[in-house]
CSV table of C-alpha atoms and ligand atoms in Angstrom, one decimal:
chain,number,residue,atom,x,y,z
L,1,MET,CA,-65.2,-30.7,95.9
L,2,ASN,CA,-63.6,-33.8,94.8
L,3,LEU,CA,-62.1,-33.2,91.4
L,4,THR,CA,-62.3,-36.3,89.3
L,5,ARG,CA,-60.4,-36.7,86.1
L,6,ARG,CA,-63.6,-36.2,84.3
L,7,SER,CA,-64.6,-32.9,85.9
L,8,LEU,CA,-61.0,-31.7,85.3
L,9,LEU,CA,-61.4,-32.3,81.6
L,10,ALA,CA,-64.7,-30.7,81.6
L,11,SER,CA,-63.4,-27.5,83.3
L,12,ALA,CA,-60.4,-27.5,81.0
L,13,SER,CA,-62.5,-27.5,77.9
L,14,ALA,CA,-64.7,-24.8,79.4
L,15,MET,CA,-61.6,-22.7,79.8
L,16,VAL,CA,-60.8,-23.1,76.1
L,17,ALA,CA,-64.1,-21.5,75.3
L,18,LEU,CA,-63.3,-18.3,77.3
L,19,PRO,CA,-61.7,-15.4,75.5
L,20,LYS,CA,-58.0,-15.5,75.9
L,21,PHE,CA,-57.6,-12.3,77.8
L,22,SER,CA,-59.7,-13.5,80.7
L,23,LEU,CA,-56.3,-14.9,81.7
L,24,ALA,CA,-55.5,-11.4,82.7
L,25,ASN,CA,-58.0,-11.5,85.5
L,26,THR,CA,-55.2,-12.9,87.7
L,27,ASP,CA,-53.5,-9.5,87.5
L,28,VAL,CA,-50.9,-10.9,85.1
L,29,GLU,CA,-50.3,-8.4,82.3
L,30,VAL,CA,-50.1,-9.7,78.8
L,31,LEU,CA,-47.4,-9.2,76.2
L,32,GLU,CA,-49.0,-10.3,73.0
L,33,ALA,CA,-46.7,-10.8,70.1
L,34,ARG,CA,-48.6,-9.9,67.0
L,35,ARG,CA,-48.6,-8.2,63.7
L,36,SER,CA,-49.6,-4.6,63.5
L,37,ALA,CA,-48.8,-1.4,61.5
L,38,VAL,CA,-47.0,1.6,63.0
L,39,SER,CA,-46.0,5.0,61.6
L,40,LEU,CA,-42.3,4.4,61.6
L,41,VAL,CA,-40.8,6.9,59.1
L,42,SER,CA,-43.1,9.9,59.0
L,43,ASP,CA,-46.6,10.8,58.0
L,44,LYS,CA,-45.4,11.2,54.4
L,45,TYR,CA,-44.9,7.4,54.2
L,46,PRO,CA,-47.4,4.6,54.7
L,47,ASP,CA,-47.5,2.8,58.0
L,48,THR,CA,-44.9,0.0,58.3
L,49,GLU,CA,-46.1,-3.5,59.0
L,50,VAL,CA,-44.3,-4.8,62.0
L,51,TRP,CA,-44.4,-7.6,64.6
L,52,GLY,CA,-44.6,-6.0,68.0
L,53,TYR,CA,-45.7,-6.6,71.6
L,54,ASN,CA,-49.2,-5.3,72.2
L,55,GLY,CA,-49.2,-3.7,68.8
L,56,GLY,CA,-46.4,-1.2,69.4
L,57,VAL,CA,-42.7,-0.9,68.5
L,58,PRO,CA,-40.9,-0.7,70.8
L,59,GLY,CA,-43.2,-2.8,73.0
L,60,PRO,CA,-44.4,-1.4,76.3
L,61,GLU,CA,-41.7,-0.2,78.6
L,62,ILE,CA,-41.6,-2.3,81.7
L,63,ARG,CA,-40.5,-0.2,84.7
L,64,VAL,CA,-40.3,-1.7,88.2
L,65,ALA,CA,-38.5,-1.1,91.5
L,66,GLN,CA,-35.3,-3.0,92.2
L,67,GLY,CA,-36.2,-6.4,93.8
L,68,ALA,CA,-39.7,-6.4,92.4
L,69,ARG,CA,-41.3,-9.4,90.8
L,70,ILE,CA,-42.2,-9.2,87.1
L,71,ARG,CA,-45.0,-11.4,85.8
L,72,ARG,CA,-45.9,-11.2,82.2
L,73,ARG,CA,-47.9,-13.7,80.1
L,74,LEU,CA,-46.5,-14.0,76.6
L,75,VAL,CA,-49.4,-14.7,74.2
L,76,ASN,CA,-48.2,-15.7,70.8
L,77,SER,CA,-50.5,-14.4,68.1
L,78,LEU,CA,-47.8,-14.7,65.4
L,79,ASP,CA,-47.8,-17.5,62.8
L,80,GLU,CA,-44.6,-18.9,64.1
L,81,PRO,CA,-43.2,-19.9,67.5
L,82,THR,CA,-41.6,-17.3,69.8
L,83,THR,CA,-40.2,-16.7,73.3
L,84,ILE,CA,-39.0,-13.7,75.3
L,85,HIS,CA,-35.5,-13.3,76.7
L,86,TRP,CA,-34.9,-10.7,79.5
L,87,HIS,CA,-31.6,-9.4,78.4
L,88,GLY,CA,-29.1,-8.7,81.1
L,89,ILE,CA,-31.3,-9.8,84.0
L,90,ARG,CA,-29.7,-12.2,86.5
L,91,ILE,CA,-32.7,-14.5,86.2
L,92,GLU,CA,-33.7,-18.0,87.1
L,93,ASN,CA,-32.6,-20.3,84.3
L,94,ALA,CA,-36.2,-21.5,83.5
L,95,MET,CA,-37.3,-17.9,82.8
L,96,ASP,CA,-34.4,-17.1,80.4
L,97,GLY,CA,-36.5,-17.6,77.3
L,98,VAL,CA,-34.1,-19.7,75.2
L,99,PRO,CA,-36.0,-22.2,73.1
L,100,GLY,CA,-34.6,-25.7,73.3
L,101,ILE,CA,-32.5,-24.9,76.3
L,102,THR,CA,-34.6,-23.3,79.0
L,103,GLN,CA,-38.1,-23.8,77.6
L,104,ASP,CA,-40.0,-25.1,74.6
L,105,ALA,CA,-40.8,-22.4,72.1
L,106,VAL,CA,-44.3,-21.0,72.5
L,107,GLN,CA,-46.3,-22.1,69.5
L,108,PRO,CA,-48.8,-19.9,67.7
L,109,GLY,CA,-52.0,-19.5,69.8
L,110,GLU,CA,-50.2,-20.6,73.0
L,111,ASP,CA,-48.9,-18.7,75.9
L,112,PHE,CA,-46.2,-18.8,78.6
L,113,LEU,CA,-46.0,-17.1,82.0
L,114,TYR,CA,-42.7,-15.4,82.8
L,115,ASP,CA,-42.4,-14.8,86.5
L,116,PHE,CA,-39.1,-13.6,88.0
L,117,GLU,CA,-37.4,-11.2,90.4
L,118,VAL,CA,-35.1,-8.4,89.3
L,119,PRO,CA,-32.2,-8.3,91.8
L,120,ASP,CA,-30.2,-5.5,90.0
L,121,ALA,CA,-31.2,-1.9,89.2
L,122,GLY,CA,-30.4,-0.6,85.7
L,123,THR,CA,-31.3,-0.5,82.0
L,124,TYR,CA,-32.2,-3.8,80.4
L,125,TRP,CA,-34.4,-4.9,77.6
L,126,TYR,CA,-36.5,-7.8,76.5
L,127,HIS,CA,-36.8,-9.4,73.1
L,128,SER,CA,-37.7,-12.5,71.1
L,129,HIS,CA,-35.2,-15.3,71.3
L,130,PHE,CA,-36.7,-17.3,68.4
L,131,ASN,CA,-35.7,-16.8,64.8
L,132,THR,CA,-34.1,-13.7,66.2
L,133,THR,CA,-32.7,-12.0,63.1
L,134,GLU,CA,-36.2,-11.8,61.7
L,135,GLN,CA,-38.3,-11.4,64.8
L,136,ILE,CA,-36.1,-8.6,66.3
L,137,SER,CA,-35.8,-6.9,62.9
L,138,ARG,CA,-39.6,-6.8,62.7
L,139,GLY,CA,-39.9,-5.1,66.1
L,140,LEU,CA,-40.2,-7.7,68.9
L,141,TYR,CA,-38.4,-5.8,71.7
L,142,GLY,CA,-39.0,-3.4,74.5
L,143,ALA,CA,-37.2,-1.7,77.4
L,144,LEU,CA,-37.0,-3.1,80.9
L,145,ILE,CA,-36.0,-0.5,83.4
L,146,VAL,CA,-35.3,-1.4,87.1
L,147,GLU,CA,-35.2,1.7,89.3
L,148,GLU,CA,-32.8,2.2,92.1
L,149,PRO,CA,-34.5,2.9,95.5
L,150,ASN,CA,-32.9,6.3,95.5
L,151,PRO,CA,-32.2,7.4,92.0
L,152,PRO,CA,-30.1,10.4,91.3
L,153,GLU,CA,-32.1,13.6,90.9
L,154,VAL,CA,-32.7,14.6,87.3
L,155,ASP,CA,-35.3,16.6,85.4
L,156,HIS,CA,-36.0,13.9,82.9
L,157,ASP,CA,-35.3,10.2,82.9
L,158,ILE,CA,-35.6,9.1,79.3
L,159,THR,CA,-35.2,5.7,77.6
L,160,VAL,CA,-33.6,6.0,74.2
L,161,ILE,CA,-34.0,2.9,72.1
L,162,VAL,CA,-31.9,3.1,68.9
L,163,ASP,CA,-32.8,0.8,66.0
L,164,ASP,CA,-31.6,0.3,62.4
L,165,TRP,CA,-34.3,-0.7,60.0
L,166,ARG,CA,-34.0,-2.0,56.4
L,167,LEU,CA,-36.9,-0.5,54.6
L,168,GLY,CA,-38.0,-0.4,51.0
L,169,ASP,CA,-39.3,2.8,49.3
L,170,ASP,CA,-42.8,2.0,50.6
L,171,ALA,CA,-41.5,2.0,54.1
L,172,GLN,CA,-42.0,-1.8,54.4
L,173,ILE,CA,-39.4,-4.1,56.1
L,174,ASP,CA,-37.2,-5.9,53.6
L,175,PRO,CA,-38.4,-9.5,54.1
L,176,ASP,CA,-35.2,-11.2,53.1
L,177,PHE,CA,-33.6,-12.0,56.4
L,178,SER,CA,-31.1,-14.6,55.4
L,179,GLN,CA,-28.9,-13.1,52.7
L,180,ILE,CA,-25.7,-14.9,52.8
L,181,HIS,CA,-23.9,-11.8,51.8
L,182,ASP,CA,-25.1,-10.0,55.0
L,183,TRP,CA,-24.5,-13.0,57.2
L,184,SER,CA,-21.0,-13.4,56.1
L,185,HIS,CA,-20.1,-9.7,56.5
L,186,ALA,CA,-21.2,-7.2,59.1
L,187,GLY,CA,-24.7,-8.5,59.2
L,188,ARG,CA,-28.1,-7.1,58.1
L,189,LEU,CA,-27.4,-3.4,58.2
L,190,GLY,CA,-30.4,-1.1,57.7
L,191,ASN,CA,-31.0,2.1,55.8
L,192,PHE,CA,-33.2,3.9,58.4
L,193,LEU,CA,-32.0,4.7,61.9
L,194,LYS,CA,-34.5,5.6,64.5
L,195,ALA,CA,-34.3,6.7,68.1
L,196,SER,CA,-37.5,6.2,70.2
L,197,LEU,CA,-37.6,8.3,73.3
L,198,SER,CA,-39.8,7.3,76.2
L,199,PRO,CA,-41.4,9.3,77.6
L,200,THR,CA,-41.3,11.6,74.5
L,201,LEU,CA,-39.2,14.6,75.0
L,202,THR,CA,-38.9,17.5,72.5
L,203,GLU,CA,-38.0,20.5,74.7
L,204,VAL,CA,-35.5,21.1,77.4
L,205,LYS,CA,-34.0,24.1,79.2
L,206,LYS,CA,-30.4,25.1,79.7
L,207,ASN,CA,-28.9,23.6,82.9
L,208,GLN,CA,-31.5,20.9,83.1
L,209,ARG,CA,-30.2,17.5,84.0
L,210,LEU,CA,-31.2,14.4,82.0
L,211,ARG,CA,-30.6,10.8,82.5
L,212,LEU,CA,-30.6,9.1,79.1
L,213,ARG,CA,-30.8,5.3,79.0
L,214,PHE,CA,-29.5,4.2,75.6
L,215,ILE,CA,-30.4,0.7,74.4
L,216,CYS,CA,-29.0,-0.5,71.0
L,217,VAL,CA,-31.6,-3.0,69.7
L,218,ALA,CA,-30.2,-3.1,66.1
L,219,THR,CA,-29.7,-6.7,65.0
L,220,ASP,CA,-26.2,-6.0,63.6
L,221,ARG,CA,-25.2,-2.4,63.5
L,222,VAL,CA,-22.7,-0.8,65.9
L,223,MET,CA,-24.0,2.6,66.8
L,224,ARG,CA,-21.6,5.5,67.3
L,225,LEU,CA,-23.5,8.3,69.0
L,226,ALA,CA,-22.4,11.9,69.7
L,227,LEU,CA,-24.4,14.2,72.0
L,228,THR,CA,-24.2,17.9,71.4
L,229,GLY,CA,-25.6,20.8,73.4
L,230,MET,CA,-25.2,18.6,76.5
L,231,GLU,CA,-22.3,17.5,78.7
L,232,GLY,CA,-22.0,14.7,81.2
L,233,LYS,CA,-20.8,11.3,82.1
L,234,VAL,CA,-21.5,7.7,81.5
L,235,VAL,CA,-22.7,6.3,84.8
L,236,ALA,CA,-23.6,2.7,83.8
L,237,LEU,CA,-23.0,0.1,81.1
L,238,ASP,CA,-25.2,-2.9,80.4
L,239,GLY,CA,-27.3,-1.9,83.4
L,240,MET,CA,-24.4,-2.0,85.9
L,241,PRO,CA,-23.2,1.2,87.6
L,242,LEU,CA,-19.6,2.2,86.9
L,243,SER,CA,-17.6,2.6,90.1
L,244,GLU,CA,-16.1,5.8,88.5
L,245,PRO,CA,-18.4,7.5,85.9
L,246,THR,CA,-16.4,8.3,82.8
L,247,PRO,CA,-16.5,11.5,80.8
L,248,LEU,CA,-19.0,11.3,77.9
L,249,GLU,CA,-17.3,11.5,74.5
L,250,MET,CA,-18.4,9.3,71.6
L,251,LEU,CA,-20.7,6.6,72.8
L,252,THR,CA,-20.1,3.3,71.0
L,253,LEU,CA,-22.8,0.7,71.4
L,254,GLY,CA,-22.7,-2.7,69.8
L,255,PRO,CA,-26.0,-4.6,69.3
L,256,ALA,CA,-27.7,-5.3,72.7
L,257,GLN,CA,-25.4,-3.0,74.7
L,258,ARG,CA,-26.7,-0.2,76.9
L,259,ALA,CA,-25.3,2.9,78.5
L,260,ASP,CA,-26.8,5.2,81.1
L,261,VAL,CA,-25.5,8.7,80.8
L,262,ILE,CA,-26.3,11.7,83.0
L,263,VAL,CA,-26.0,15.0,81.1
L,264,ASP,CA,-26.6,18.7,81.8
L,265,ILE,CA,-28.0,20.8,79.0
L,266,THR,CA,-25.2,23.3,78.1
L,267,GLY,CA,-26.5,24.6,74.8
L,268,GLU,CA,-27.8,28.2,74.6
L,269,PRO,CA,-31.6,28.9,74.5
L,270,ASP,CA,-33.0,28.8,71.0
L,271,THR,CA,-30.5,26.1,69.8
L,272,ASP,CA,-30.9,22.4,69.8
L,273,ALA,CA,-29.4,19.6,71.9
L,274,VAL,CA,-28.9,16.7,69.6
L,275,ILE,CA,-28.4,13.0,69.8
L,276,GLY,CA,-26.6,12.2,66.6
L,277,PHE,CA,-25.4,9.1,64.9
L,278,VAL,CA,-21.9,9.4,63.6
L,279,GLY,CA,-21.5,7.5,60.3
L,280,ARG,CA,-18.5,7.1,58.1
L,281,GLU,CA,-19.7,9.4,55.4
L,282,GLN,CA,-22.4,11.4,57.2
L,283,SER,CA,-23.8,12.1,60.6
L,284,ILE,CA,-27.5,12.0,61.3
L,285,ALA,CA,-29.6,13.7,64.0
L,286,LEU,CA,-31.6,10.9,65.6
L,287,ALA,CA,-33.3,13.3,68.1
L,288,SER,CA,-33.3,17.1,68.5
L,289,LEU,CA,-34.3,18.7,71.7
L,290,LYS,CA,-35.2,22.4,71.5
L,291,ILE,CA,-33.7,24.4,74.2
L,292,THR,CA,-36.5,26.8,75.1
L,293,GLY,CA,-35.0,28.8,78.0
L,294,GLN,CA,-32.9,28.5,81.1
L,295,ALA,CA,-33.9,26.4,84.1
L,296,SER,CA,-31.4,28.0,86.4
L,297,LEU,CA,-28.4,30.2,86.3
L,298,SER,CA,-25.8,27.5,86.8
L,299,SER,CA,-25.5,23.8,86.2
L,300,ARG,CA,-26.2,21.3,89.0
L,301,GLY,CA,-22.7,20.5,89.9
L,302,ASP,CA,-21.0,17.1,90.1
L,303,ILE,CA,-22.6,14.1,88.4
L,304,PRO,CA,-23.1,11.5,91.1
L,305,ARG,CA,-22.4,7.8,90.7
L,306,LEU,CA,-25.1,5.3,90.9
L,307,PRO,CA,-25.3,2.9,93.9
L,308,ALA,CA,-23.6,-0.4,93.2
L,309,ASN,CA,-25.8,-3.5,92.6
L,310,PRO,CA,-25.6,-6.5,94.8
L,311,MET,CA,-23.5,-8.3,92.3
L,312,LYS,CA,-20.1,-9.8,93.1
L,313,GLN,CA,-17.2,-8.3,91.2
L,314,LEU,CA,-14.3,-10.5,90.2
L,315,GLY,CA,-11.9,-11.4,93.0
L,316,ASP,CA,-8.9,-13.6,92.7
L,317,ILE,CA,-8.5,-15.2,89.3
L,318,GLU,CA,-5.5,-17.4,90.2
L,319,GLY,CA,-6.3,-21.0,89.5
L,320,ALA,CA,-9.5,-20.1,87.6
L,321,LYS,CA,-10.8,-22.5,85.0
L,322,VAL,CA,-9.9,-21.4,81.4
L,323,ALA,CA,-12.0,-22.1,78.3
L,324,GLU,CA,-10.7,-20.5,75.1
L,325,LEU,CA,-13.1,-19.3,72.4
L,326,ASN,CA,-11.8,-19.1,68.9
L,327,MET,CA,-13.9,-17.3,66.3
L,328,GLU,CA,-13.5,-18.2,62.7
L,329,GLY,CA,-15.3,-17.9,59.4
L,330,GLY,CA,-17.2,-15.2,57.6
L,331,ALA,CA,-16.1,-13.5,54.4
L,332,MET,CA,-12.3,-13.2,54.0
L,333,GLY,CA,-12.0,-15.6,56.9
L,334,GLY,CA,-10.6,-18.6,55.1
L,335,LEU,CA,-12.8,-21.1,56.9
L,336,ARG,CA,-12.2,-24.5,55.5
L,337,GLN,CA,-14.4,-26.8,57.6
L,338,GLY,CA,-16.5,-27.0,60.7
L,339,ILE,CA,-18.8,-29.2,62.6
L,340,TYR,CA,-22.5,-28.6,62.2
L,341,LYS,CA,-25.2,-30.8,64.0
L,342,GLY,CA,-22.5,-33.3,64.9
L,343,LYS,CA,-21.1,-33.7,61.4
L,344,MET,CA,-17.8,-32.4,60.0
L,345,MET,CA,-18.5,-30.4,56.9
L,346,THR,CA,-16.6,-28.4,54.3
L,347,ALA,CA,-17.1,-24.7,54.1
L,348,ALA,CA,-19.3,-25.1,51.0
L,349,LYS,CA,-21.5,-27.6,52.8
L,350,LEU,CA,-21.7,-25.3,55.9
L,351,VAL,CA,-22.9,-22.5,53.6
L,352,GLU,CA,-25.5,-24.8,52.1
L,353,ASN,CA,-26.8,-25.1,55.7
L,354,GLY,CA,-26.8,-21.4,56.2
L,355,GLN,CA,-23.8,-21.6,58.5
L,356,ILE,CA,-20.8,-19.4,58.0
L,357,TRP,CA,-19.2,-18.8,61.4
L,358,THR,CA,-17.7,-21.2,63.9
L,359,LEU,CA,-16.8,-21.0,67.6
L,360,ASN,CA,-14.1,-23.5,68.4
L,361,GLY,CA,-14.7,-25.2,65.1
L,362,VAL,CA,-18.5,-25.7,65.6
L,363,ALA,CA,-21.2,-23.9,63.8
L,364,GLY,CA,-24.5,-23.6,65.7
L,365,LEU,CA,-25.2,-24.8,69.2
L,366,PRO,CA,-22.7,-27.6,70.2
L,367,ASP,CA,-23.7,-30.7,72.0
L,368,THR,CA,-21.2,-30.1,74.8
L,369,ALA,CA,-20.8,-26.9,76.8
L,370,LEU,CA,-17.9,-24.5,76.2
L,371,ALA,CA,-17.2,-25.0,79.9
L,372,GLU,CA,-18.8,-26.4,83.0
L,373,VAL,CA,-18.3,-24.6,86.2
L,374,ALA,CA,-19.6,-25.0,89.7
L,375,LEU,CA,-21.2,-22.2,91.7
L,376,GLY,CA,-18.5,-20.0,93.1
L,377,GLU,CA,-16.0,-21.1,90.5
L,378,THR,CA,-14.4,-18.5,88.3
L,379,LEU,CA,-14.3,-19.0,84.5
L,380,ARG,CA,-11.9,-17.2,82.3
L,381,ILE,CA,-12.7,-17.0,78.6
L,382,PRO,CA,-9.9,-15.7,76.3
L,383,ILE,CA,-11.6,-14.8,73.0
L,384,ILE,CA,-9.7,-14.8,69.8
L,385,ASN,CA,-11.4,-13.1,67.0
L,386,ASP,CA,-9.7,-14.6,64.0
L,387,THR,CA,-12.2,-13.1,61.5
L,388,ALA,CA,-12.4,-9.9,59.5
L,389,PHE,CA,-15.4,-8.5,61.4
L,390,ALA,CA,-16.4,-7.3,64.8
L,391,HIS,CA,-18.5,-9.4,67.1
L,392,ALA,CA,-20.7,-8.6,70.1
L,393,MET,CA,-20.5,-11.5,72.4
L,394,HIS,CA,-23.3,-11.8,74.9
L,395,MET,CA,-23.4,-14.1,78.0
L,396,HIS,CA,-26.8,-15.0,79.4
L,397,GLY,CA,-27.4,-15.1,83.1
L,398,ALA,CA,-24.3,-13.4,84.3
L,399,HIS,CA,-22.3,-10.2,83.9
L,400,PHE,CA,-18.6,-10.7,83.2
L,401,GLN,CA,-15.6,-8.4,83.4
L,402,GLU,CA,-12.8,-8.0,81.0
L,403,ILE,CA,-9.3,-8.9,82.2
L,404,LEU,CA,-7.4,-5.9,80.9
L,405,PRO,CA,-3.8,-6.2,79.7
L,406,ASP,CA,-2.5,-4.7,82.9
L,407,GLY,CA,-4.3,-7.3,84.9
L,408,SER,CA,-7.0,-5.0,86.2
L,409,PHE,CA,-10.7,-5.7,85.6
L,410,GLY,CA,-13.0,-3.8,83.4
L,411,PRO,CA,-16.6,-2.8,84.2
L,412,LEU,CA,-19.4,-5.5,84.6
L,413,LEU,CA,-20.9,-6.1,81.1
L,414,ASP,CA,-23.2,-8.6,79.6
L,415,THR,CA,-22.1,-8.0,76.0
L,416,ILE,CA,-18.6,-7.2,74.7
L,417,LEU,CA,-17.7,-5.8,71.4
L,418,ILE,CA,-14.6,-7.5,70.0
L,419,GLU,CA,-13.0,-5.9,67.0
L,420,ARG,CA,-11.7,-7.9,64.1
L,421,GLN,CA,-8.5,-9.8,64.8
L,422,GLU,CA,-8.6,-8.7,68.4
L,423,ARG,CA,-7.9,-10.9,71.4
L,424,ARG,CA,-9.7,-10.1,74.6
L,425,GLU,CA,-10.3,-12.0,77.8
L,426,ILE,CA,-13.4,-12.0,80.0
L,427,ALA,CA,-14.1,-13.8,83.3
L,428,PHE,CA,-16.9,-14.2,85.8
L,429,THR,CA,-17.6,-16.0,89.0
L,430,ALA,CA,-20.5,-18.4,88.6
L,431,SER,CA,-23.4,-17.5,90.8
L,432,ASN,CA,-26.4,-18.6,88.8
L,433,PRO,CA,-27.0,-22.3,88.1
L,434,GLY,CA,-28.2,-23.5,84.7
L,435,ASP,CA,-27.3,-23.8,81.0
L,436,TRP,CA,-26.6,-20.4,79.6
L,437,VAL,CA,-26.1,-19.5,76.0
L,438,PHE,CA,-23.2,-17.3,75.0
L,439,HIS,CA,-23.5,-15.9,71.5
L,440,CYS,CA,-22.8,-13.1,69.1
L,441,HIS,CA,-25.5,-10.5,69.4
L,442,MET,CA,-25.0,-9.5,65.8
L,443,LEU,CA,-28.0,-11.7,65.2
L,444,SER,CA,-27.1,-12.5,61.6
L,445,HIS,CA,-23.9,-14.0,62.9
L,446,GLN,CA,-25.8,-15.9,65.6
L,447,SER,CA,-28.2,-17.3,63.1
L,448,ALA,CA,-25.2,-18.3,60.9
L,449,GLY,CA,-23.3,-20.2,63.6
L,450,MET,CA,-22.0,-18.1,66.4
L,451,ILE,CA,-23.6,-19.6,69.5
L,452,THR,CA,-22.3,-21.8,72.3
L,453,TRP,CA,-23.2,-22.3,75.9
L,454,VAL,CA,-21.8,-22.6,79.4
L,455,ARG,CA,-23.1,-24.9,82.2
L,456,VAL,CA,-23.2,-23.7,85.8
L,457,THR,CA,-23.8,-26.6,88.1
L,458,ALA,CA,-25.5,-26.1,91.5
G,501,LIG,CU1,-30.2,-10.3,73.9
G,501,LIG,CU2,-29.4,-14.3,73.7
G,501,LIG,O1,-29.8,-12.3,73.8
G,502,LIG,CU1,-20.7,-11.7,65.2
């Protein structure tokens, strides 16, 4: 048939009349961002109104084999624009989900097809990248698990999403997402911590082996976790296998960071194995697993390491390009001025614009990239945290390594927690062309200025 412009228009308007979900006929699964209500606290409290994917918080766990193609149609049923970012995935730039940089924001009633391959196995997550402090606080996130072809043998492989909610007495989310006091300090900290285990697990047996995939989805809180009744090792960070698994002690996860641990249940039958949050004043059990018996007489022996991903580690950094990143601002930071939207402003004027933090003197996304590197080129970024708070810097589209004081390289990471007044240095070899944002994943800080970008030219 010869499609004329007229018949095209006719068929286009016919499509509009079809119910939206007929799009799913093409075997593309839908992630619908919409309002719903979930039982978040307990059945003694009313349901909490959230924004989630397909009505749940967390959204559906996406679990695929390494190298698979993921296709998901984001349908926006919210009253405001949104996008999805696939955190930690070495992804094609156009699929990275950053509004204004890699795509237009998806308007209410519209949809967008994400279609990409996942080259690396590991624990990742997906989340909104529009109005992030609010949209992630309200629940727009989910786990993205990429399985190794030959995963280590365990009795349970459990995703543990840890979140920090700020709720009122009625269990509803505090709707004020832009309190200057939060933004200028450690961010929007909640008052209700929750660990969501998928699949659900309530009972284990002594000497069983578990793989726990921790994902910190809190907008701003650094989670310190202690595991009791189990012993094991950290085998991966931010999705990437450690070349040498490290003994599991306290697990510190900044916003967006992940850790895979493999543990054996060592507690005695009729006690609990506990995932606990260690706070300054008190510790809280986030999940208790009842030990109901004994799986075998002895533990399973050495904890194996995971097979490496096909990702290049840092090689020679001699002669690498260097782009320094200076963090300033926040409470007790003494910020006097900064550039915002191309204009130099006093600190008071910045605050009027909701901006409190600067990276290299600029609040918000700068016009020019922090650095431009060609494929194969190595970029070193010394980061100077000249503020009174910690920051969790996240690079899109690449994993980096820390250059440690002795000159050796740390593990591959996509997010690094930098304590106040610390100076750290990271580096990576560009392998993925595009414009990639580099921002603080304490989302209150990102909203209030801490975002820049790096260009990788093909
Ligand atoms: Cu997890 Cu720019 O984000
Ligand atoms: Cu920060």
